[in-house]
Tab-separated table of C-alpha atoms in Angstrom:
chain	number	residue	atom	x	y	z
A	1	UNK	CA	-26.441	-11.537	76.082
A	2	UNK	CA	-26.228	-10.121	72.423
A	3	UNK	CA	-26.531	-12.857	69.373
A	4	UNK	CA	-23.095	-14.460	68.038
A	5	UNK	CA	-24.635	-13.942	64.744
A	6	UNK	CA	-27.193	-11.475	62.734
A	7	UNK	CA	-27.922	-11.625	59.324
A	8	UNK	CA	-26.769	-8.856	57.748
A	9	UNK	CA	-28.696	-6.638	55.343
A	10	UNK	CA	-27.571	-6.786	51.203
A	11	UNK	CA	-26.380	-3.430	50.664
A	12	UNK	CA	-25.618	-4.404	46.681
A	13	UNK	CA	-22.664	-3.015	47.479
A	14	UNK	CA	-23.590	0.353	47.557
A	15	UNK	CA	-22.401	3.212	49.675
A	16	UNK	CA	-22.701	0.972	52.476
A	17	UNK	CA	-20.076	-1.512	50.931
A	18	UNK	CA	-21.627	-4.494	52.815
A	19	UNK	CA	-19.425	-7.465	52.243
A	20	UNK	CA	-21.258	-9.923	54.697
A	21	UNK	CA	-24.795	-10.207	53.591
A	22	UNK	CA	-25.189	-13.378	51.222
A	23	UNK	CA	-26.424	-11.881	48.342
A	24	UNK	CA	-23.371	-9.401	49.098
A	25	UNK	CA	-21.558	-12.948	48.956
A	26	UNK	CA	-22.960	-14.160	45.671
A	27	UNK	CA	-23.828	-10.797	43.994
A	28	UNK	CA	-22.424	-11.096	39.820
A	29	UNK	CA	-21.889	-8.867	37.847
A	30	UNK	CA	-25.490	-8.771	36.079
A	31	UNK	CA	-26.773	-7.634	39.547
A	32	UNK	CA	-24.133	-4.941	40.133
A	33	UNK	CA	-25.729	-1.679	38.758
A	34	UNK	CA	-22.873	-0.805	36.359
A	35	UNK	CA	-22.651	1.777	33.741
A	36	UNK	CA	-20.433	1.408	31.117
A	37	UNK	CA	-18.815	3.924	27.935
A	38	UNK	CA	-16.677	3.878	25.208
A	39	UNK	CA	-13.449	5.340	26.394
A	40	UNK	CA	-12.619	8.719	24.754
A	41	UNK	CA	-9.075	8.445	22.726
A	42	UNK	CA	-8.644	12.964	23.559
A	43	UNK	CA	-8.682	13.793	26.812
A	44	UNK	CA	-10.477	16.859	25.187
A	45	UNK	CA	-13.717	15.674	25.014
A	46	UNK	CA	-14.451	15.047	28.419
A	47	UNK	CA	-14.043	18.617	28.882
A	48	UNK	CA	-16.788	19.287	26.048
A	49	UNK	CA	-19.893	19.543	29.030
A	50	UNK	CA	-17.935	22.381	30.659
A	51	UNK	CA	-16.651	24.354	27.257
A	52	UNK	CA	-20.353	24.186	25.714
A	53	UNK	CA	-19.113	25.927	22.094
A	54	UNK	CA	-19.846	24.067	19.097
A	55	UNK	CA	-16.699	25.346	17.395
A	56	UNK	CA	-14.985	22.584	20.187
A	57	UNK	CA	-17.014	19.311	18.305
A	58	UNK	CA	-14.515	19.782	15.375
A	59	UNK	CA	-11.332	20.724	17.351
A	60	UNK	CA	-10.044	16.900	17.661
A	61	UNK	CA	-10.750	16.394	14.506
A	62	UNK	CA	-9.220	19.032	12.732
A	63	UNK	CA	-6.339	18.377	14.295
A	64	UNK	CA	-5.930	15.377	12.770
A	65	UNK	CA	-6.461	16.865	9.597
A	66	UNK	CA	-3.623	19.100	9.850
A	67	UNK	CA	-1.725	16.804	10.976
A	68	UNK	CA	-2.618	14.326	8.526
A	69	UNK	CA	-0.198	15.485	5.634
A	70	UNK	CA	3.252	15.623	8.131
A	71	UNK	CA	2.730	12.563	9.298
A	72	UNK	CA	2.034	10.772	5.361
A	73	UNK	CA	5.092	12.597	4.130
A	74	UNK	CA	7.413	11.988	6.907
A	75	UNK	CA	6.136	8.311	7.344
A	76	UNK	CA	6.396	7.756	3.064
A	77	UNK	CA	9.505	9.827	2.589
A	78	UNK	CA	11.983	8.118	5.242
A	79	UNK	CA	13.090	5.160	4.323
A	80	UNK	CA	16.152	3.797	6.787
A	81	UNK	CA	16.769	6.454	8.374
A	82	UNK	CA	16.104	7.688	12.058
A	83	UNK	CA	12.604	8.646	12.267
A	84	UNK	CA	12.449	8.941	15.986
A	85	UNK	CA	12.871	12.914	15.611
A	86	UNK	CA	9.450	12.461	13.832
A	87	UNK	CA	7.724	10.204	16.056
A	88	UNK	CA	8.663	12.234	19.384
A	89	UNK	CA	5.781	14.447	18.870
A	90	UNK	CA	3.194	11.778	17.601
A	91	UNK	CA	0.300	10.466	20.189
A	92	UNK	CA	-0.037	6.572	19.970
A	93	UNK	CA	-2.438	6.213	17.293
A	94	UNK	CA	-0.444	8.709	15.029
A	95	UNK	CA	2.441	6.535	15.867
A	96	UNK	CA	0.988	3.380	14.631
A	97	UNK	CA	-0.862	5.744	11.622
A	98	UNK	CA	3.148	6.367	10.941
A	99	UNK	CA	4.438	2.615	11.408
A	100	UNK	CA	1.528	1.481	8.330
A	101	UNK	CA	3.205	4.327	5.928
A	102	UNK	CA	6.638	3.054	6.704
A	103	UNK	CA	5.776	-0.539	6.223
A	104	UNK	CA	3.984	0.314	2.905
A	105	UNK	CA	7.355	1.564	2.046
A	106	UNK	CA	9.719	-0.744	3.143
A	107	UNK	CA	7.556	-3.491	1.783
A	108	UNK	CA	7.747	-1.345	-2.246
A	109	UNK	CA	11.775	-0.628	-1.225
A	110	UNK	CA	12.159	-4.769	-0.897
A	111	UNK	CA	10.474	-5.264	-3.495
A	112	UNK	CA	12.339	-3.130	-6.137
A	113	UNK	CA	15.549	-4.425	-4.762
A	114	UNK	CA	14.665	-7.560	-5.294
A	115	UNK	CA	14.748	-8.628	-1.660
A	116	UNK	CA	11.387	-9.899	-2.092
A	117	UNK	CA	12.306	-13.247	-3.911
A	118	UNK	CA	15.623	-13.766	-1.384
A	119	UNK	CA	15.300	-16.875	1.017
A	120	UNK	CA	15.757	-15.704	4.381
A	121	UNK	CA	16.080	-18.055	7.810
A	122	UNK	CA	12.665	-17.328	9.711
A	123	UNK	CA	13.591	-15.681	13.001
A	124	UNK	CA	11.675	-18.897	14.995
A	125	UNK	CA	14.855	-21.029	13.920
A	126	UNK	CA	17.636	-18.517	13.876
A	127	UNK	CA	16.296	-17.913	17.837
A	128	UNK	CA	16.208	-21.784	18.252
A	129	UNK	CA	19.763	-22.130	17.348
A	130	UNK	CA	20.526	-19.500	20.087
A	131	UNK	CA	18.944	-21.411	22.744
A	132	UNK	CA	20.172	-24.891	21.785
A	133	UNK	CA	23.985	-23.467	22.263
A	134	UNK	CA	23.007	-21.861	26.006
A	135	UNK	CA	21.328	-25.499	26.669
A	136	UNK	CA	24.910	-27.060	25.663
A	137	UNK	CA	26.909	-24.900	27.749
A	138	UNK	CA	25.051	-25.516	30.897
B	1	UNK	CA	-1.238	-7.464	-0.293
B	2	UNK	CA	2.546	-7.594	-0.684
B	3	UNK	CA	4.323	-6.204	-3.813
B	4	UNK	CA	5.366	-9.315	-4.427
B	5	UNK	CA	1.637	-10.361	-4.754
B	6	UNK	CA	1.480	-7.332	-7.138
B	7	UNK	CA	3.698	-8.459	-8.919
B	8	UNK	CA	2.676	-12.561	-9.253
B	9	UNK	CA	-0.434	-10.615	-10.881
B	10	UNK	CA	1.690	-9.045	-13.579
B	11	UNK	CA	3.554	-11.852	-14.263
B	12	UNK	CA	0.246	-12.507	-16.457
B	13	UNK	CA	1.099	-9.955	-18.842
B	14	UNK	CA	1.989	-10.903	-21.928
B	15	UNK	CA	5.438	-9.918	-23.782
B	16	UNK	CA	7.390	-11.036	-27.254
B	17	UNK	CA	10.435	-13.299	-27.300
B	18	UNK	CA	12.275	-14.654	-29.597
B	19	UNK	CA	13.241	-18.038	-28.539
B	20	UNK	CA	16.533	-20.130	-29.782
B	21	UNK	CA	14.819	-23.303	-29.655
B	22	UNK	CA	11.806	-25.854	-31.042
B	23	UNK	CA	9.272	-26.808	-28.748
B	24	UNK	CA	5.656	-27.974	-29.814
B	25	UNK	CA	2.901	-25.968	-28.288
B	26	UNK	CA	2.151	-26.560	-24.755
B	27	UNK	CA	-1.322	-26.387	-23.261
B	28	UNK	CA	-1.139	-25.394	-19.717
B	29	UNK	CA	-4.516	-24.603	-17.884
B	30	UNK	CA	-4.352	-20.725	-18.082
B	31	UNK	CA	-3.901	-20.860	-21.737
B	32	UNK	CA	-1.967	-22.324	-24.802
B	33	UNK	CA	1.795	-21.341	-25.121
B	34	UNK	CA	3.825	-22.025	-28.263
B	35	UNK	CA	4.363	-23.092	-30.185
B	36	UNK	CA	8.193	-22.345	-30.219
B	37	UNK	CA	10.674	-21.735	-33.380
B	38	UNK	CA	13.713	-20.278	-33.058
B	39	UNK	CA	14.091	-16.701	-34.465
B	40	UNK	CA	10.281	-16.466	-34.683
B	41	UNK	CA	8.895	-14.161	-32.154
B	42	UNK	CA	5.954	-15.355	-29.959
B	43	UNK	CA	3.893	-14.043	-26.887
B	44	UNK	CA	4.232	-15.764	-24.054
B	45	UNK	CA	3.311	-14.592	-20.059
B	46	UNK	CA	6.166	-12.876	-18.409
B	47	UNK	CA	6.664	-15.396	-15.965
B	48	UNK	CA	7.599	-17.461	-18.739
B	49	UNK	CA	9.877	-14.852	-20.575
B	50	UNK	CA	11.982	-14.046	-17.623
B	51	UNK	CA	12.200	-17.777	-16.473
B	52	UNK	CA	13.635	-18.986	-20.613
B	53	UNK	CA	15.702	-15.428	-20.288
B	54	UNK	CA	17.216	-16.515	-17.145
B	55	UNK	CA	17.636	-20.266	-18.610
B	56	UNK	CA	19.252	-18.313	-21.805
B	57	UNK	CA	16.961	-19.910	-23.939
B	58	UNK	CA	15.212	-16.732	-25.345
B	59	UNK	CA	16.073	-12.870	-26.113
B	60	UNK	CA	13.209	-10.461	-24.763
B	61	UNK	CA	11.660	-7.514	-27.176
B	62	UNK	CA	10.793	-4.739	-24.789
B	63	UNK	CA	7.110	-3.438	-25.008
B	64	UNK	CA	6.766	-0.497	-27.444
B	65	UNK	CA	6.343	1.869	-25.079
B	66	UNK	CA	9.260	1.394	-23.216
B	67	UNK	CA	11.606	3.165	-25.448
B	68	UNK	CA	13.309	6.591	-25.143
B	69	UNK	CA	14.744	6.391	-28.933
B	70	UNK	CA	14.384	9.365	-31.449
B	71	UNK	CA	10.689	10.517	-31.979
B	72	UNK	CA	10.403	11.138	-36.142
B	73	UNK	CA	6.833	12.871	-36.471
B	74	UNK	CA	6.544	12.492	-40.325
B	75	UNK	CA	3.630	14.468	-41.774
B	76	UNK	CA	2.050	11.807	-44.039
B	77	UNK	CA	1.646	9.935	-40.446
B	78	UNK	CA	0.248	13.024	-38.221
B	79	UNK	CA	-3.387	11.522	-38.703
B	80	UNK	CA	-2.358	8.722	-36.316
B	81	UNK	CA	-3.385	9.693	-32.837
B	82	UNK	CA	-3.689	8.222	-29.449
B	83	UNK	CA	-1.472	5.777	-28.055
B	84	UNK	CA	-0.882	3.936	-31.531
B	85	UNK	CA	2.524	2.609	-31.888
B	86	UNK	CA	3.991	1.525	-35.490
B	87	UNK	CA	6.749	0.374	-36.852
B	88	UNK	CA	6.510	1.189	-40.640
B	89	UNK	CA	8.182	0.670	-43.881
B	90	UNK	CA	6.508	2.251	-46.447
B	91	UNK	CA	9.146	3.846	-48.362
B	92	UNK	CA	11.552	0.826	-48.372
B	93	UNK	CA	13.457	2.517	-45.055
B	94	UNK	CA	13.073	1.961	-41.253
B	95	UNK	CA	11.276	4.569	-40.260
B	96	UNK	CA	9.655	4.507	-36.459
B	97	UNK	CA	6.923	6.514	-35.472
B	98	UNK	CA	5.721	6.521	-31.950
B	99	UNK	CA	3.581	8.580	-30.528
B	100	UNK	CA	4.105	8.285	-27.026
B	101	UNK	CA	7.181	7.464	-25.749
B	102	UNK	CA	8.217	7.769	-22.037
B	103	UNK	CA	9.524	11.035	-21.736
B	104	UNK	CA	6.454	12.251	-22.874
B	105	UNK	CA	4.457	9.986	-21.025
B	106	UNK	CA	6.980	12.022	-18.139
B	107	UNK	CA	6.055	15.175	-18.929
B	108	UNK	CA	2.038	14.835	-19.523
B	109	UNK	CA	2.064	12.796	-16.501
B	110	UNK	CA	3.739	16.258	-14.814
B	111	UNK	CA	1.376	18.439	-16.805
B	112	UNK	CA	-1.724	16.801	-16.001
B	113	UNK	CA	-3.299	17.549	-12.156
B	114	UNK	CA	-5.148	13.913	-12.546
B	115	UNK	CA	-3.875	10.565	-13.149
B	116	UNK	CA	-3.083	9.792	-17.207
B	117	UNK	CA	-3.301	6.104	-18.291
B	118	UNK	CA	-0.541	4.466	-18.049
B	119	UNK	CA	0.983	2.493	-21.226
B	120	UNK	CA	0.501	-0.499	-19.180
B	121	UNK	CA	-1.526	-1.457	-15.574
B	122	UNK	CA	1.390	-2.560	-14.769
B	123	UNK	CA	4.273	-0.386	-16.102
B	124	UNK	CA	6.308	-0.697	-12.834
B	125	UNK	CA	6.130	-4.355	-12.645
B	126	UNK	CA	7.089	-4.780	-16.389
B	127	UNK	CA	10.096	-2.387	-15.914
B	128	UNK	CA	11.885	-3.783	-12.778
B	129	UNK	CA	11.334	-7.533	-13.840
B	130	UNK	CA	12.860	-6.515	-17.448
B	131	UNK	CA	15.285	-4.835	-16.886
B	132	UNK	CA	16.723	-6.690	-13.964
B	133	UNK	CA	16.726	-9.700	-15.876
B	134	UNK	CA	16.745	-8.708	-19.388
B	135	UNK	CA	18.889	-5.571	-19.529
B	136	UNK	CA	20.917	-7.057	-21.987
B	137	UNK	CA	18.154	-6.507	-24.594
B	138	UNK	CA	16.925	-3.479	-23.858
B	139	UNK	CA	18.311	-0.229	-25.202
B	140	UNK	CA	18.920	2.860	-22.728
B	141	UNK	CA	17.969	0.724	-19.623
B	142	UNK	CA	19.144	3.391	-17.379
B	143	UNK	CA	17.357	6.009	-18.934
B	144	UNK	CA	14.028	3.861	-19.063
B	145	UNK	CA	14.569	3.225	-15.208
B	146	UNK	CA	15.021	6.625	-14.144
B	147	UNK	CA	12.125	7.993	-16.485
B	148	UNK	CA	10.455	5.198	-14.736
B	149	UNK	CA	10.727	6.069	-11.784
B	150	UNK	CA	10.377	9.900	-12.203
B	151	UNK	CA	6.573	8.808	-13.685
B	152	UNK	CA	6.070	6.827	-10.450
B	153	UNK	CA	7.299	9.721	-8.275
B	154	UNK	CA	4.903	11.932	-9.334
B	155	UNK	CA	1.850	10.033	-9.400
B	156	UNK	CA	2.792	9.136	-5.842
B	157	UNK	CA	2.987	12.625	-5.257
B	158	UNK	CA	-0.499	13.200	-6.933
B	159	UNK	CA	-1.767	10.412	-4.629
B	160	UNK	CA	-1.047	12.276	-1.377
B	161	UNK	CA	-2.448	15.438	-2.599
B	162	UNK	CA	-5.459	13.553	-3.389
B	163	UNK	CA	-5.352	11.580	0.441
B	164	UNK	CA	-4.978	14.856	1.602
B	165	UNK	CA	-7.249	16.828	0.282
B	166	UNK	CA	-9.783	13.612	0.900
B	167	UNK	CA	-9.070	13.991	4.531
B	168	UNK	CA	-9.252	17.618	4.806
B	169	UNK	CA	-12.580	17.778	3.250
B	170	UNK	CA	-13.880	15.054	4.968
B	171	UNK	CA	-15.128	13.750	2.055
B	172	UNK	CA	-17.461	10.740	1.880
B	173	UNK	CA	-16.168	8.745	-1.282
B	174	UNK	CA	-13.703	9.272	-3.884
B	175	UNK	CA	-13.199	8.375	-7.555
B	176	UNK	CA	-9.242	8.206	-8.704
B	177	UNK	CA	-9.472	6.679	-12.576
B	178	UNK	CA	-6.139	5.326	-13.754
B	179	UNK	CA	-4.619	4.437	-10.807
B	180	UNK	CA	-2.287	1.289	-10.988
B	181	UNK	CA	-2.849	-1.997	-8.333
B	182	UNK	CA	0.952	-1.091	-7.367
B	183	UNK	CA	0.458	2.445	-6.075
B	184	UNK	CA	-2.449	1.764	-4.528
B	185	UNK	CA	-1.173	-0.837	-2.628
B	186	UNK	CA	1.690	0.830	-1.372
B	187	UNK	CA	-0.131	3.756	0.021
B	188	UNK	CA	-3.685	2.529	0.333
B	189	UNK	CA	-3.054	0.955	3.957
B	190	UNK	CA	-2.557	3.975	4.924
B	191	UNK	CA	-5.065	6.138	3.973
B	192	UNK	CA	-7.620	3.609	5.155
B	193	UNK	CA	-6.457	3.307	8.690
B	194	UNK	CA	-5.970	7.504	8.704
B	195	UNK	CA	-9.814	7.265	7.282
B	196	UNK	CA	-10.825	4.680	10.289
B	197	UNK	CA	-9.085	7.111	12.697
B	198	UNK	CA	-11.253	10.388	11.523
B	199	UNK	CA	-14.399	8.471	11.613
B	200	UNK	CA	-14.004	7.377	14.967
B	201	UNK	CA	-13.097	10.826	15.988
B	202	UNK	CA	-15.920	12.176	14.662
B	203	UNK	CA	-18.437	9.374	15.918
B	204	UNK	CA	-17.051	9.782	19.335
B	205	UNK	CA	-17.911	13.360	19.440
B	206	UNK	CA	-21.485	13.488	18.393
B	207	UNK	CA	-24.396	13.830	21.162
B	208	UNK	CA	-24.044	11.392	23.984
B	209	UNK	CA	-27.349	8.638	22.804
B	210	UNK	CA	-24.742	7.759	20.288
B	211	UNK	CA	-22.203	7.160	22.639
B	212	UNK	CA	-22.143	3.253	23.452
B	213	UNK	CA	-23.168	3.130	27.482
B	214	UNK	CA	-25.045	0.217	29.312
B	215	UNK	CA	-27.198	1.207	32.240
B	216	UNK	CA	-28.350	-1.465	34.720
């Protein structure tokens, strides 16, 4: 008759992916060999092993550089108007790059006007007087 | 910072008024203010000036510089030089010589590739606050406004040249003399994130022992 029970092996949860051995059971994450890296913000660069030029180290980069200029005019110039014609062909961090040059302007635009010094309702109570009337009605 | 923070900070700046009532002098904790006569001009903070110009109790004298009257260059006075500004009666009639008034402060601003000093640090301040409030006693507002603002223009412009070519070269550190607190808050946030951005990039792409990675 075979045994109702063998202890199992620790695998570390290698190839093997043992799930049953008790230090399987308890293993943390300061056991688990793990290898960790920055994530890379180009897709680009993972692709550096395979391209091997050195004239690829400063592609990303100069990009950006040329870039660079479009996106402070565009983002410095506009002010209330559609800018989602110049955003379509921004990556994420250009967008947010952008949103920082608009709110530099807006904020000197408010200013000049004088919309700086106006008392305005925060939008925490304007929202609160919203959801007091729905509370009523039900 | 805001603009409005920029321009709590100007609100320091001193200006004449000429007040239409008596008041001892005062002594605040940034200073001594008064005291007050009426008809005699006195310098008091801005702050001040536009809050007694609002309450009607004062008349504001623009700064010299903000003037686009007639520019008389008299000969006996062509040894002046700088950014000297009198008011002179020598021969028993008003004669005004100023050596740099705004339109020329307009066009050497266009002339020069760097940054000229500006009649005040805080010229754009100064304008909006007097002549939104105190239009009344300055001559050729609308001029002064749009000469103003065709000074600030360009130096804006001058600035994103100067971001740019900072970015293209890749440059380490800059020097930018007579900038104003006001322009380089409104487009200083965003050459410092552009500048986080391009370091990143370039960390990111040097050999891999730079390259944070934990091996266990």
């Amino acid at each position: 008759m075979s045994e109702a029970y063998f202890r199992v092996e620790s695998g570390a949860l290698g190839p093997e992916e043992n799930f049953l051995s008790l230090d399987d059971i308890l293993m943390s994450h300061e056991k688990l060999p793990v290898r960790t890296e920055t994530p890379m913000p180009r897709l680009g660069a993972f692709f550096l092993e395979r391209s091997g030029g050195a004239e690829t180290d400063h592609t990303i980069p100069q990009t950006f550089i040329g870039r660079f200029r479009r996106i402070m005019d565009s983002s410095q110039n506009t002010y209330n108007e559609d800018t989602s014609a110049l955003v379509a062909r921004l990556d994420e961090m250009e967008r947010g790059l952008f949103q920082t040059g608009q709110k530099g302007l807006n904020d000197f635009q408010c200013w000049e006007k004088g919309q700086a010094s106006q008392i305005t309702a925060s939008n925490l109570v304007q929202n609160y007087k919203k959801r007091k009337f729905t509370d009523m009605e039900d | 910072m805001d603009a409005a923070e920029v321009e709590f900070l100007a609100e320091k700046e001193l200006v004449t008024i000429i007040p239409n009532f008596s008041l001892d002098k005062i002594y605040l904790i940034g200073g001594d203010l008064g005291p007050f006569n009426p008809g005699l001009p006195v310098e008091v903070p801005l702050w001040l000036a536009i809050n007694l110009k609002q309450r009607q109790k004062c008349r504001l004298i623009p700064p010299e510089w903000m003037d686009v009257g007639l520019d008389l260059t008299v000969p006996e006075f062509k040894p002046c030089l700088g950014l000297c500004a009198a008011s002179m009666d020598p021969l028993g009639f008003p004669l005004s010589l100023k050596i740099k008034k705004l339109e020329k402060i307009r066009d050497h601003e266009r002339k020069e590739e760097t940054f000229t000093p500006m009649p005040s640090p805080y010229y754009m301040e100064l304008t909006k606050l007097l002549l939104n409030h105190a239009s009344d006693n300055i001559p050729k507002a609308d001029e002064i406004r749009t000469l103003i603002k065709d000074v600030w223009d360009t130096r804006i412009a001058k600035l994103r040249v100067s971001a740019d070519s900072f970015v293209r070269q890749q440059e380490a550190h800059a020097k930018l003399d007579n900038l104003t607190l006001m322009e380089i808050n409104t487009s200083g946030a965003f050459l410092t994130q552009a500048l986080n951005h391009m370091y990143k990039l370039r960390t990111n792409l040097q050999p891999s022992e730079s390259v944070q990675s934990q091996d266990f």
